[in-house]
Amino acid sequence: MSTRAAAWAGIGTARNRACATEASYPVAGGTVFDLEVYPNYALVGFREPDGTLRRWELAPALGLTADLDALRSYLEGRLLVGFNSLGYDSPVLERLLAGADNASLQHLSRTLVSRAAPAPHPSTAPSLDLWPLVPGSIGLKACALRLGWPRLRELPFDPDRPLQAGDLEAVRPTTLSTWR
């Protein structure tokens, strides 16, 4: 059975064990991903099954241009795993891969966060969103606490604030911080 098929096969049982243990979620072999978006900066981070972290950053004003071809190649054949990823991360990633600038990504981010419009259906890579597997309206941080994950981090800056070059080291660790 392929990694992706094995992950999807576990969904039925995971739905009944919401946030009980890490084994509750069919993420084995999946690449966990997360995005952070500011007016002049976007970061997409990935945690591979072996724990390796990868990231792509887009902030031309700060000298960072994401290699979108390398990112597309990286995504080929991967099962992406996220929390509310279908409602936020996947649509933003799709727009990033389409070549959107930071202003467009920020506008989409704010629209999705405010729920002013439904998220477009992403098609970048197969994606497993853990949020629908959790009954009720529990959030990522509450789920992480129930799982006993050791670190939780909030964004260090208001997401509507443009970042300065010196802010990046504070922002980078927030991506994937609740995913060990």
CSV table of C-alpha atoms in Angstrom, one decimal, residues 1 18 32 38 54 88 121 123 133 138 168 173:
chain,number,residue,atom,x,y,z
A,1,MET,CA,0.0,0.0,0.0
A,18,ALA,CA,-9.5,13.0,18.6
A,32,VAL,CA,3.7,18.4,7.6
A,38,TYR,CA,2.8,39.1,6.5
A,54,ARG,CA,12.7,22.7,4.7
A,88,TYR,CA,-5.9,28.2,4.8
A,121,HIS,CA,-10.3,24.1,-3.6
A,123,SER,CA,-4.9,21.2,-6.2
A,133,LEU,CA,-10.9,14.7,12.1
A,138,ILE,CA,-10.9,22.5,19.0
A,168,LEU,CA,12.9,37.0,10.3
A,173,PRO,CA,10.7,29.2,14.3
